[in-house]
PDB file of C-alpha atoms in Angstrom:
ATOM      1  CA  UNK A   1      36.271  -6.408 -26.010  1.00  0.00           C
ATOM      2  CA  UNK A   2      32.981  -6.707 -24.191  1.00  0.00           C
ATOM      3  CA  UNK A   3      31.457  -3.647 -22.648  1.00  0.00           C
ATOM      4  CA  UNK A   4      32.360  -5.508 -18.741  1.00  0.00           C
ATOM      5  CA  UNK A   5      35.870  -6.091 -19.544  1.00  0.00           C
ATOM      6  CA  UNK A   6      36.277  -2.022 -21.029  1.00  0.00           C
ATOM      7  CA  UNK A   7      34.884  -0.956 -17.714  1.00  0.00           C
ATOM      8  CA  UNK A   8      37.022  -2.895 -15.619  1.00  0.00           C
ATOM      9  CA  UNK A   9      40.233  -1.475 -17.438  1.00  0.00           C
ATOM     10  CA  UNK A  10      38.914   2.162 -17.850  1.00  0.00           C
ATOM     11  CA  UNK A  11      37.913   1.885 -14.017  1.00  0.00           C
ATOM     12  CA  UNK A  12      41.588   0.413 -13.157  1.00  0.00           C
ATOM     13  CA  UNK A  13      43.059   3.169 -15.714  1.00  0.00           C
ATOM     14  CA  UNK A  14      41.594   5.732 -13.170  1.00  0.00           C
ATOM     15  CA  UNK A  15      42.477   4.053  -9.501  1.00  0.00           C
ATOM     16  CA  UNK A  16      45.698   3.136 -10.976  1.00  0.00           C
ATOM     17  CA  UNK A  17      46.673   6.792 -12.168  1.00  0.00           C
ATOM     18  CA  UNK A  18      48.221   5.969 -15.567  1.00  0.00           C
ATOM     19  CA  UNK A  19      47.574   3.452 -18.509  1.00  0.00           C
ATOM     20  CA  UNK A  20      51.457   2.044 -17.156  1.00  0.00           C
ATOM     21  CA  UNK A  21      50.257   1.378 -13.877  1.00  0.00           C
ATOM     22  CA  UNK A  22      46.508  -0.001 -15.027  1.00  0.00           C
ATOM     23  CA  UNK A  23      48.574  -2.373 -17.832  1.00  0.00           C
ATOM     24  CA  UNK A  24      50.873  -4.246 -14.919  1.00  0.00           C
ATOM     25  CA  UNK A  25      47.895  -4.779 -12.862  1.00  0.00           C
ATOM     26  CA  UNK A  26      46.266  -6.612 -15.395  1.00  0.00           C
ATOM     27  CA  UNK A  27      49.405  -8.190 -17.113  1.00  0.00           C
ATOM     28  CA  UNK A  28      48.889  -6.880 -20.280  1.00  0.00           C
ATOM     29  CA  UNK A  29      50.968  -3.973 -22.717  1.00  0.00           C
ATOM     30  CA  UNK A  30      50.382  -0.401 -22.173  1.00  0.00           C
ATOM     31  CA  UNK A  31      49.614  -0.189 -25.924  1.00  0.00           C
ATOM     32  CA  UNK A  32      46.631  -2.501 -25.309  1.00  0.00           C
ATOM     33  CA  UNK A  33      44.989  -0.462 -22.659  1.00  0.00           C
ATOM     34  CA  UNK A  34      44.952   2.669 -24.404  1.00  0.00           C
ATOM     35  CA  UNK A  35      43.079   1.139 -27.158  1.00  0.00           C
ATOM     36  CA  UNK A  36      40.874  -0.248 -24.721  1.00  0.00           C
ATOM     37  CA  UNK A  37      39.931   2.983 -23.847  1.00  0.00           C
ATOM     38  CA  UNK A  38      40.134   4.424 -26.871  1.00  0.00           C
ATOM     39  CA  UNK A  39      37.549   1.902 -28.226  1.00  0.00           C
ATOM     40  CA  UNK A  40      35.263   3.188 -25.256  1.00  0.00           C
ATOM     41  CA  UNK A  41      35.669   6.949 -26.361  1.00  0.00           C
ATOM     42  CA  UNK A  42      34.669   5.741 -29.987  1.00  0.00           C
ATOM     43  CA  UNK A  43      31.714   4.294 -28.654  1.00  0.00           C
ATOM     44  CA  UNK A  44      30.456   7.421 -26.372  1.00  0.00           C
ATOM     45  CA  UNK A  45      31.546   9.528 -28.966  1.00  0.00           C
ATOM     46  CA  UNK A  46      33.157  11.127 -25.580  1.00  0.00           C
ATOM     47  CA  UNK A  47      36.970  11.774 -24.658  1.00  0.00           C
ATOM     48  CA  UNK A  48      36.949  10.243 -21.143  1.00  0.00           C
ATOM     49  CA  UNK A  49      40.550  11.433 -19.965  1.00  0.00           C
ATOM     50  CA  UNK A  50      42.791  14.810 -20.287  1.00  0.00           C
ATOM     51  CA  UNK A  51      46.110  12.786 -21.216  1.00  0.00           C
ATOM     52  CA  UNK A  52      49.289  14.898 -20.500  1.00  0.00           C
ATOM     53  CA  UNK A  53      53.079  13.674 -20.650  1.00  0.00           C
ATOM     54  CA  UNK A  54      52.813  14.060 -16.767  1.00  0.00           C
ATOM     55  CA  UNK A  55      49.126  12.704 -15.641  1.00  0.00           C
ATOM     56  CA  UNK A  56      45.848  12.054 -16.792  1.00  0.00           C
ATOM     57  CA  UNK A  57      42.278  14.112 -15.547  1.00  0.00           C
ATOM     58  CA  UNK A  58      38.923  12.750 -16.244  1.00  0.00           C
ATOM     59  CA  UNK A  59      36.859  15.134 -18.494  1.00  0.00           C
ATOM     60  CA  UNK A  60      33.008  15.985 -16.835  1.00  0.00           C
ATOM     61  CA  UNK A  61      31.826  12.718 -18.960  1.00  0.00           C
ATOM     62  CA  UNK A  62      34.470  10.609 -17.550  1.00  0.00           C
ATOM     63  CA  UNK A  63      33.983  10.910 -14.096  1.00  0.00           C
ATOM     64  CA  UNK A  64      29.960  10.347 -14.650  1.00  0.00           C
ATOM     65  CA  UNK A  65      30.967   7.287 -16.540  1.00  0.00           C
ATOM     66  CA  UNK A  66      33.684   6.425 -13.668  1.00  0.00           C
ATOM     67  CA  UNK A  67      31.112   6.575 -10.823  1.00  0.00           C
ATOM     68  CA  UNK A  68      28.726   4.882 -12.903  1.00  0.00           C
ATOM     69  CA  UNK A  69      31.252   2.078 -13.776  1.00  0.00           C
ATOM     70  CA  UNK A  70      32.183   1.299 -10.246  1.00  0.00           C
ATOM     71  CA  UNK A  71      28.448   1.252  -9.621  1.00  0.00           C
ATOM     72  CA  UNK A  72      27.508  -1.778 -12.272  1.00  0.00           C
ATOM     73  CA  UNK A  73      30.976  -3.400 -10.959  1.00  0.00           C
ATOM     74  CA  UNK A  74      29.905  -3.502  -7.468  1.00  0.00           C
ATOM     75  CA  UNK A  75      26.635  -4.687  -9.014  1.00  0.00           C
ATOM     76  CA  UNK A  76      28.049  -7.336 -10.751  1.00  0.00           C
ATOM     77  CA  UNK A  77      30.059  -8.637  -7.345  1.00  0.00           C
ATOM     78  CA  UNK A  78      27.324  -8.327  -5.545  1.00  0.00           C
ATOM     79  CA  UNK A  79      25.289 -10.967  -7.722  1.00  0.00           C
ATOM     80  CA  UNK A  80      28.525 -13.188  -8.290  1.00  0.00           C
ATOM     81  CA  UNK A  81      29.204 -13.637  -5.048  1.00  0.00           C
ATOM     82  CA  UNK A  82      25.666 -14.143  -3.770  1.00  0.00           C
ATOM     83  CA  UNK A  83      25.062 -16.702  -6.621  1.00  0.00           C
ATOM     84  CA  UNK A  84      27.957 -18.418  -4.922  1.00  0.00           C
ATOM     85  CA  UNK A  85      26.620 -18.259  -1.197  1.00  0.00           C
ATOM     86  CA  UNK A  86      23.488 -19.916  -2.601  1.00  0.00           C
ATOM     87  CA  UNK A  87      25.420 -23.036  -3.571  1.00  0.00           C
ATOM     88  CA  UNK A  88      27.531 -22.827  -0.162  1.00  0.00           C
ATOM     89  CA  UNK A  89      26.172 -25.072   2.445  1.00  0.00           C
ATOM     90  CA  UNK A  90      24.893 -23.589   5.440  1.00  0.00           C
ATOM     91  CA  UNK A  91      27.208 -24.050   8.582  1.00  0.00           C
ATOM     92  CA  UNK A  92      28.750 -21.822  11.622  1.00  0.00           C
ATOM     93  CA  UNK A  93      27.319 -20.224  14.790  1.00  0.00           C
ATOM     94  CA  UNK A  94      23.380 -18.593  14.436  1.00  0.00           C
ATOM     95  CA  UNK A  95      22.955 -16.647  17.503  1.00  0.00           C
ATOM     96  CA  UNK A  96      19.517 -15.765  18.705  1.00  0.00           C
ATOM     97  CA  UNK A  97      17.077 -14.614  21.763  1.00  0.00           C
ATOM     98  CA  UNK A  98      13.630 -15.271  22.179  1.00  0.00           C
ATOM     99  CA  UNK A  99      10.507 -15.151  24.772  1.00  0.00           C
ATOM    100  CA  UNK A 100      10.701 -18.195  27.450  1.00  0.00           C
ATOM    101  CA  UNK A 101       7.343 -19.689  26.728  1.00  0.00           C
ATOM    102  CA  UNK A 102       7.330 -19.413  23.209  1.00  0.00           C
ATOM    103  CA  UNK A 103      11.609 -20.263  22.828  1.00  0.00           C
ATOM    104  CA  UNK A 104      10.402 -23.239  25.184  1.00  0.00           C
ATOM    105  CA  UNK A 105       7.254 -24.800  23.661  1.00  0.00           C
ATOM    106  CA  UNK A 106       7.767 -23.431  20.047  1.00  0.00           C
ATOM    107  CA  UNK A 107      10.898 -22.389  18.668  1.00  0.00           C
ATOM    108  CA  UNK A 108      13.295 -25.295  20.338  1.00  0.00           C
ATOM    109  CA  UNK A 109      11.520 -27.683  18.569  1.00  0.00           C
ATOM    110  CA  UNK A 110      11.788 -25.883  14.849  1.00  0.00           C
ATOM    111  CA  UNK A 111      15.164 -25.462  15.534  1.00  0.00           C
ATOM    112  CA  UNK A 112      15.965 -29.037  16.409  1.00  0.00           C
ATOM    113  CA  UNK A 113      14.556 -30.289  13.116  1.00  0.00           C
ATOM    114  CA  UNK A 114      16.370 -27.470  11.389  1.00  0.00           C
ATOM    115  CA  UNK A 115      19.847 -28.858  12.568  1.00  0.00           C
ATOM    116  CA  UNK A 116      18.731 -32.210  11.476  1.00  0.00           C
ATOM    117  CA  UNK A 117      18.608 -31.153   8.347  1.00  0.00           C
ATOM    118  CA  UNK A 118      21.854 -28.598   7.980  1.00  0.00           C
ATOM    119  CA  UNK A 119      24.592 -30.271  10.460  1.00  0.00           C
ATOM    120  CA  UNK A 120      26.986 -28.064   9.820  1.00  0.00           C
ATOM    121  CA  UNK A 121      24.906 -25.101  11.606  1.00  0.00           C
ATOM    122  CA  UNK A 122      24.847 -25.027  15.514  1.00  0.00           C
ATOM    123  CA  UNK A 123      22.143 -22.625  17.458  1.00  0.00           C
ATOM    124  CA  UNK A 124      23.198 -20.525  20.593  1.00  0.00           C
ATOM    125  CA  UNK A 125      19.369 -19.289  21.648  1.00  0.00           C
ATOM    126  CA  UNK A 126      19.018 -17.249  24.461  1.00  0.00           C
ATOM    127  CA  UNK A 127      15.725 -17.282  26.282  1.00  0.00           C
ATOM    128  CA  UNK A 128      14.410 -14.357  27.931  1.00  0.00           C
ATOM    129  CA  UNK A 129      11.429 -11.940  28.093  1.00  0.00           C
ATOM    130  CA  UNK A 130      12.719  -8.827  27.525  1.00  0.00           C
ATOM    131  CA  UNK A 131      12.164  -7.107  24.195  1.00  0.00           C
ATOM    132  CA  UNK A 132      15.231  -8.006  22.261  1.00  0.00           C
ATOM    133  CA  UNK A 133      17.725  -5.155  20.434  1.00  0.00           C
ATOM    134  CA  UNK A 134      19.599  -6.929  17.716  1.00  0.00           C
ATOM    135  CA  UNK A 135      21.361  -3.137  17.667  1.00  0.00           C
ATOM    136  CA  UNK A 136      22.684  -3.801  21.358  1.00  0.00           C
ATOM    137  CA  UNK A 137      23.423  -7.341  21.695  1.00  0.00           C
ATOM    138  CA  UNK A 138      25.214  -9.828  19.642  1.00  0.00           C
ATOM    139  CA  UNK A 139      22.213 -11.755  18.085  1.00  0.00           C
ATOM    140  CA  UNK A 140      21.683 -12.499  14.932  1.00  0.00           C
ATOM    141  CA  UNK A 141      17.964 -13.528  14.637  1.00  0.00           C
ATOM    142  CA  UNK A 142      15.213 -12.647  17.527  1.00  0.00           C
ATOM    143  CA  UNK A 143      11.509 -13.413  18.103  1.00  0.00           C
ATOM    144  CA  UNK A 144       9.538 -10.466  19.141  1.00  0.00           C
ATOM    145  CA  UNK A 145       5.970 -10.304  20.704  1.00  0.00           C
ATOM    146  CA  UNK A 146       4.565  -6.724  19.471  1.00  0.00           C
ATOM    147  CA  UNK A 147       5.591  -4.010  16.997  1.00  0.00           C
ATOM    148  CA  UNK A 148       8.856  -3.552  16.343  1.00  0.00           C
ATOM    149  CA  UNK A 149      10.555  -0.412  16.108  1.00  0.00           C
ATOM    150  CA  UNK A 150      14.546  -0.477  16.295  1.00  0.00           C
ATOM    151  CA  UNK A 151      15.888   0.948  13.201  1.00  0.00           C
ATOM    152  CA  UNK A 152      17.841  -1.067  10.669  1.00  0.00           C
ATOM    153  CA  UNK A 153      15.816  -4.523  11.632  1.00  0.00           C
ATOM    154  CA  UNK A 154      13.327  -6.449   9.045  1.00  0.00           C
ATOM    155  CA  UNK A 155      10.437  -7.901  10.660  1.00  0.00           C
ATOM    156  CA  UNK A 156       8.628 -10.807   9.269  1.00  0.00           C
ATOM    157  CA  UNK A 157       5.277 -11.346  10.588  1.00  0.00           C
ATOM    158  CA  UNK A 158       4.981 -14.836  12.937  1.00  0.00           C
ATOM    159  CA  UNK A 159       1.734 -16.943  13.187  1.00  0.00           C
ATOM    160  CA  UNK A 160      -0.521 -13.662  16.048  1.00  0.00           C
ATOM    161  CA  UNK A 161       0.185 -14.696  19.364  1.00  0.00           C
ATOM    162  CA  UNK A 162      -3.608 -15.661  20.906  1.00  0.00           C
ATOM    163  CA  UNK A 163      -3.978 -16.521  24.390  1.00  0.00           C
ATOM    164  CA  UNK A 164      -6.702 -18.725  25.428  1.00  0.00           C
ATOM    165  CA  UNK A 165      -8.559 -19.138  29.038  1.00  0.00           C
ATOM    166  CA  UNK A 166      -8.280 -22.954  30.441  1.00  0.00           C
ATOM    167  CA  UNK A 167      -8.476 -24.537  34.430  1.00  0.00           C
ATOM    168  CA  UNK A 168      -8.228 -28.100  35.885  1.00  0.00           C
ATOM    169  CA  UNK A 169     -11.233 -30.226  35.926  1.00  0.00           C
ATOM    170  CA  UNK A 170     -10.953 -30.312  39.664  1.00  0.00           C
ATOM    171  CA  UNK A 171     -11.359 -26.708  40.021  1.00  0.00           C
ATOM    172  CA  UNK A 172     -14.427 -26.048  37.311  1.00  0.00           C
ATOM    173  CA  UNK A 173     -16.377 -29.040  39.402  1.00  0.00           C
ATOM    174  CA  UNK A 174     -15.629 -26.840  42.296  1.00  0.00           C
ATOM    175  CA  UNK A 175     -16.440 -23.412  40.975  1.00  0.00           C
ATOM    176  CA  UNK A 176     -18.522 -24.031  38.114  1.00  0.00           C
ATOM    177  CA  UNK A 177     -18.394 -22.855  34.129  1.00  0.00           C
ATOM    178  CA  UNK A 178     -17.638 -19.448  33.817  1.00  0.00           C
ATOM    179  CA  UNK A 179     -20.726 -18.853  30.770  1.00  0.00           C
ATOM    180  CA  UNK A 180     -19.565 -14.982  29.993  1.00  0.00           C
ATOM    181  CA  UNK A 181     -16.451 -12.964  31.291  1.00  0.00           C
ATOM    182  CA  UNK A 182     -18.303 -10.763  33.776  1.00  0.00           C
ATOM    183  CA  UNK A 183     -18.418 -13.496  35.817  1.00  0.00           C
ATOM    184  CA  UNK A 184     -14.614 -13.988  35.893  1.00  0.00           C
ATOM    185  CA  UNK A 185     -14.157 -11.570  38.911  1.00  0.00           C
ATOM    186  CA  UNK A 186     -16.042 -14.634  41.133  1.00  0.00           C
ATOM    187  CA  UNK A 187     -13.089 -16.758  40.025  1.00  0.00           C
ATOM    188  CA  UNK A 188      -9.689 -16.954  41.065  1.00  0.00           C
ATOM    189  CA  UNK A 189      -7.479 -15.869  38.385  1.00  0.00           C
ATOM    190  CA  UNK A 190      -4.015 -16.775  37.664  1.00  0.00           C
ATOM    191  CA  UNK A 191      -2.035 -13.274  36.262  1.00  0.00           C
ATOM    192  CA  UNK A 192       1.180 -12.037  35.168  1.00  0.00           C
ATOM    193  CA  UNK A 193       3.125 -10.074  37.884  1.00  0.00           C
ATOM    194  CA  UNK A 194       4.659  -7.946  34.992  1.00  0.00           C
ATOM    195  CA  UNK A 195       1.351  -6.819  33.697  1.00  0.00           C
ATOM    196  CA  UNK A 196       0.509  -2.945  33.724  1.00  0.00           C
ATOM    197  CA  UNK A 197      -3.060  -3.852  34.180  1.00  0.00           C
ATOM    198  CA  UNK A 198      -3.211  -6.972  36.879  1.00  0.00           C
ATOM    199  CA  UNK A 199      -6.669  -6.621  37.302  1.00  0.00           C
ATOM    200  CA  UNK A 200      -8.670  -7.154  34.070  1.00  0.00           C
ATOM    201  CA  UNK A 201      -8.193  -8.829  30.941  1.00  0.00           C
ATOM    202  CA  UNK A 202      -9.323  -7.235  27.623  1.00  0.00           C
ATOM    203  CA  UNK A 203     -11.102 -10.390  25.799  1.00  0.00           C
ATOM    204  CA  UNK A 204     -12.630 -10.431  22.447  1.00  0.00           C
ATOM    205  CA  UNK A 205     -15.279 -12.576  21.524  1.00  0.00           C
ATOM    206  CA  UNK A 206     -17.031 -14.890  18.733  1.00  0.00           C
ATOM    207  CA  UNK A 207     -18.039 -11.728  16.935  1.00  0.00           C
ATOM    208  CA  UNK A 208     -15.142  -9.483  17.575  1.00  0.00           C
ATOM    209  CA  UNK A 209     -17.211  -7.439  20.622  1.00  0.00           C
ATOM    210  CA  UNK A 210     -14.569  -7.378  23.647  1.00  0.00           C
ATOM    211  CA  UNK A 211     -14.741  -7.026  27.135  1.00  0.00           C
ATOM    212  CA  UNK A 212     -12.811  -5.829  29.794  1.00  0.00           C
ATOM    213  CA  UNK A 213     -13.101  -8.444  32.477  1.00  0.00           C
ATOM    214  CA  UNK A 214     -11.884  -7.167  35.976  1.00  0.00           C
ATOM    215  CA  UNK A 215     -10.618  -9.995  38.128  1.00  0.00           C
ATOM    216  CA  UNK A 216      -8.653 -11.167  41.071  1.00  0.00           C
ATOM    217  CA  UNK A 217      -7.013 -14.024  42.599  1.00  0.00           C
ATOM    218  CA  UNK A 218      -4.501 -15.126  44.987  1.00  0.00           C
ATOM    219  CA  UNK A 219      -1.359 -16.351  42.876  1.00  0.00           C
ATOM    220  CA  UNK A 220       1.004 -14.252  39.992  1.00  0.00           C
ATOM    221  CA  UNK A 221       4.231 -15.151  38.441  1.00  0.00           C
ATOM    222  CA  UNK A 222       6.357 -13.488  36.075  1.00  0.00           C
ATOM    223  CA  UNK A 223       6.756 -16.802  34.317  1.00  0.00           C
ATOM    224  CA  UNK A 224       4.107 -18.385  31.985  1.00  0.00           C
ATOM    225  CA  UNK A 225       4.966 -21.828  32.791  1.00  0.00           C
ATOM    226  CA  UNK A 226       4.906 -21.292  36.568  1.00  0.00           C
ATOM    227  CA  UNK A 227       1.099 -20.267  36.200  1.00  0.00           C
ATOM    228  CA  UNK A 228      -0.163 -23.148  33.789  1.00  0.00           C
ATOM    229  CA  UNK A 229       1.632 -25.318  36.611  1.00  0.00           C
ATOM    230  CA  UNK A 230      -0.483 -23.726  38.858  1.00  0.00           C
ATOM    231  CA  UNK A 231      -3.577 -24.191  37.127  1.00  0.00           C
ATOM    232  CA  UNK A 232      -2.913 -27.710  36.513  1.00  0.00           C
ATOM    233  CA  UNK A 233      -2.701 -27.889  40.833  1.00  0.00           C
ATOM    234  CA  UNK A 234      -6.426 -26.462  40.707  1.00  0.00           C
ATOM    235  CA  UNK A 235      -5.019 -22.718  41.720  1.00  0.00           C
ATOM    236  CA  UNK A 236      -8.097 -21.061  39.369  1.00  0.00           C
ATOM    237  CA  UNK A 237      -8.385 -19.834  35.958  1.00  0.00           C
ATOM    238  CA  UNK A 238      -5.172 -19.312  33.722  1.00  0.00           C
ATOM    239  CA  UNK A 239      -4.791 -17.019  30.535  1.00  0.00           C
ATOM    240  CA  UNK A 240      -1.697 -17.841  28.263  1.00  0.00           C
ATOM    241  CA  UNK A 241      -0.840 -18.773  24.709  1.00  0.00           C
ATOM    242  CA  UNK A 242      -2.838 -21.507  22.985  1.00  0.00           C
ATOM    243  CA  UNK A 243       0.636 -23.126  22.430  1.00  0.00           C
ATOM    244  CA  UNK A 244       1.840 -23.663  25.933  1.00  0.00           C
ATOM    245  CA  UNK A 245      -1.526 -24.979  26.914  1.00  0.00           C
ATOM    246  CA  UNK A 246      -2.861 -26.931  23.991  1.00  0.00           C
ATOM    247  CA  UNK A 247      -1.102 -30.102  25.242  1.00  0.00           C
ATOM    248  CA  UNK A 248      -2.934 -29.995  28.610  1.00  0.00           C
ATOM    249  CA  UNK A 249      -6.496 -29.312  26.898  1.00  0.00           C
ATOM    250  CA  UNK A 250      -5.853 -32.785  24.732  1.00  0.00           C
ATOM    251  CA  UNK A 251      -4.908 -34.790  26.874  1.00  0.00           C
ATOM    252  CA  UNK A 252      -7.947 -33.520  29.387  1.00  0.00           C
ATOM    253  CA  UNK A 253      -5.421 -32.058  32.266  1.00  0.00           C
ATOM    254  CA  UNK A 254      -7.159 -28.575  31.486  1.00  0.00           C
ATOM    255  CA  UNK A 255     -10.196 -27.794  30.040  1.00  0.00           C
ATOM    256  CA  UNK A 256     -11.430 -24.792  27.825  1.00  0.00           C
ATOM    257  CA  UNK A 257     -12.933 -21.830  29.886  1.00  0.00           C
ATOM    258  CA  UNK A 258     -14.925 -19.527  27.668  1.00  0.00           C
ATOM    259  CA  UNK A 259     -13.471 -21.048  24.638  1.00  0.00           C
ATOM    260  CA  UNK A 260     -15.329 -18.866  22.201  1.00  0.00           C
ATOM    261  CA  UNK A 261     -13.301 -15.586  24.058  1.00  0.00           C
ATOM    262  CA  UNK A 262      -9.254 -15.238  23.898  1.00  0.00           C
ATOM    263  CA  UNK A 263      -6.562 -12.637  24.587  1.00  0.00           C
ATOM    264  CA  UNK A 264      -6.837  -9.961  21.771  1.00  0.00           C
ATOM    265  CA  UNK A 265      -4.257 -11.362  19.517  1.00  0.00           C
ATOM    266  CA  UNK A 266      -0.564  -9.595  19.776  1.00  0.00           C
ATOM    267  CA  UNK A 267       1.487  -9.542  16.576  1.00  0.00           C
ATOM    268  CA  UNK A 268       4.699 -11.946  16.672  1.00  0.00           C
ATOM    269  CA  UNK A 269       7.983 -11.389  14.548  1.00  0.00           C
ATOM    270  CA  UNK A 270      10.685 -12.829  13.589  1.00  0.00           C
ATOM    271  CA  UNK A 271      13.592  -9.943  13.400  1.00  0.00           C
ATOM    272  CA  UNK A 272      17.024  -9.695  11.598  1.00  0.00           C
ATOM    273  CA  UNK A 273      19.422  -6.879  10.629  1.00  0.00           C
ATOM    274  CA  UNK A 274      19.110  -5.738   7.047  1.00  0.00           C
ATOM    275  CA  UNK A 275      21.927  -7.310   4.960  1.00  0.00           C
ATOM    276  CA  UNK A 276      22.410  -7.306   0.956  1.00  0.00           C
ATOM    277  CA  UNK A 277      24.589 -10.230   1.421  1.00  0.00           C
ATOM    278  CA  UNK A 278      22.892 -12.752   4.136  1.00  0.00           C
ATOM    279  CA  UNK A 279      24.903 -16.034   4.880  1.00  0.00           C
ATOM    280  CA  UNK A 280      23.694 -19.210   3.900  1.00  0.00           C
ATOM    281  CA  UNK A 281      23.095 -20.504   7.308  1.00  0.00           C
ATOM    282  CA  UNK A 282      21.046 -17.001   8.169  1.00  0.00           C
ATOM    283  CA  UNK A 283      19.507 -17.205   5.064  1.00  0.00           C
ATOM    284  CA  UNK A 284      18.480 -21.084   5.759  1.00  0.00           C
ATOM    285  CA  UNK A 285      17.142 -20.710   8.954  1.00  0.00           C
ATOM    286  CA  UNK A 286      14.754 -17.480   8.111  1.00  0.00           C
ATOM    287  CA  UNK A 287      13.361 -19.222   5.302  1.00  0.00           C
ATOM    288  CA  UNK A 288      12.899 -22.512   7.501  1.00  0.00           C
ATOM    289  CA  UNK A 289      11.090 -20.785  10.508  1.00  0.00           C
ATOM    290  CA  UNK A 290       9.153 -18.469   8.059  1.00  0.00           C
ATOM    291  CA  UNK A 291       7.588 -21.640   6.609  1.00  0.00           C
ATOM    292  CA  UNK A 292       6.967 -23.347   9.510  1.00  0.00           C
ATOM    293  CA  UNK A 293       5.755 -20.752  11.906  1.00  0.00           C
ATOM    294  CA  UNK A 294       4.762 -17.960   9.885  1.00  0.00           C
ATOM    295  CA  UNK A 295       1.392 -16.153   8.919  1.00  0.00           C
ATOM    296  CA  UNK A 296       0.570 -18.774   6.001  1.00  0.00           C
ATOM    297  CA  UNK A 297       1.464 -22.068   8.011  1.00  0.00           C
ATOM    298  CA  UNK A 298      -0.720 -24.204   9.185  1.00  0.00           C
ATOM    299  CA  UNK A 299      -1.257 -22.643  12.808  1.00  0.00           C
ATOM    300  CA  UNK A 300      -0.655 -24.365  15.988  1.00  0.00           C
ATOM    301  CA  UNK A 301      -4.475 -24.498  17.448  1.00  0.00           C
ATOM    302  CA  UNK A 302      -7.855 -23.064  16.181  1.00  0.00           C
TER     303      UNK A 302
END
């Protein structure tokens, strides 16, 4: 008898109530279970159960052995089973909500090459700008710009989120280079509606100094994408992730403005409940998106 297979019977001796009851579940004689558990006692050099004609009582050493029992039990389940969901392939529903720009520009395309590679998994992702409670809403998997602090959630750290200056060609012929960000209150500058502090931007330059550049301009939007639009119609001077504008700068639509200075950088996550036992297709696609978008890969811009 192997030390497992004892503490499955003594553990089924005790739930089931009597050595009877313990030897149907298992399909074997009474007689064999009590020298099961007789073989155990030898062992300890312990008596495990009080045995009476009417019941049984675990002695003070069999109930630590008991709870300690159903603990390497569970244990052993636990790694069984997840062995198992290792080998399962990934497939149902992954639900998830992230930031427009960055679900937009970012994230949809990861997840397209994802499902090209695990067709068995389909992606509901929300988009929206709100900071996301997995606690709250029925989402499995979030992207989160800035700390996160809702209990019970694991938050892997996502490539920083940098946000980098840029206008139309048009508009700098008009206006002029910028050359440091004191002279950004002469421009016209394109801002987030949202934004506790509309009228500056903290920058940080080559060296790490930063600024506090106080500016103006004639145009906000709650929407990233509304503003680069706007920049790209010569409207002034737009500040927004390096990802949502890098496009524009390559193919010469925008152009850099005060490239050595950016947005301080704002951490980005990628959140999930805590679970013992993920699913395969969870699993999957929080390794995939680590390795694609996370601190170590190769980042979007420079």
């Amino acid at each position: 008898m192997s030390k497992l297979s004892g503490m499955e019977m003594f553990v089924r001796v005790v739930e089931c109530g009597s050595f009877t009851a313990a030897a149907v579940a298992s399909g074997v004689s009474p007689t064999m279970v009590g020298k099961q558990i007789r073989e155990i006692e030898q062992r300890l050099g312990a008596r495990l159960l009080h045995r009476t004609t009417r019941r049984q009582q675990l002695t003070e050493v069999g109930q630590l052995y008991f709870d300690r029992c159903r603990r390497v039990l569970s244990e052993v389940e636990l790694a069984e089973s997840s062995a198992m969901e290792l080998q399962a392939a990934p497939k149902g529903l992954v639900r998830m909500i992230a930031p427009v720009s960055f679900g937009c520009q970012c994230l949809v395309p990861e997840l397209s090459a994802y499902m090209a590679l695990h067709p068995e998994v389909d992606v509901m992702l929300n988009l929206d700008n709100r900071v996301p409670s997995l606690n709250n809403d029925n989402y499995e998997l979030g992207i989160q710009i800035g700390e996160v602090r809702e209990p019970g959630v694991v938050a892997r750290p996502l490539r920083p989120y940098r946000r980098i200056l840029a206008a139309s060609p048009d508009y700098i012929r008009q206006h002029g280079m910028p050359e440091h960000p004191e002279q950004l209150g002469n421009y016209s500058c394109l801002g987030l509606s949202y934004w506790l502090h509309q009228d500056r931007w903290d920058l940080t330059g080559p060296e790490g100094e930063t600024f506090k550049a106080f500016i103006g301009g004639r145009f906000m939007s709650n929407q990233g994408n509304a503003l680069r639009i706007a920049a790209l119609s010569g409207c002034g001077i737009v500040l927004q992730p390096d990802y949502v504008l890098m496009d524009d700068i390559a193919e010469g639509r925008l152009v850099p403005v005060l490239p050595q200075w950016s947005y301080k950088p704002t951490p980005l996550y990628l959140i999930y409940h805590q679970d013992s036992r993920p699913s395969a297709k969870l699993r999957s696609v929080i390794d995939f998106l680590i390795a694609r978008l996370g601190e170590n890969s190769q980042a979007l811009s420079q």
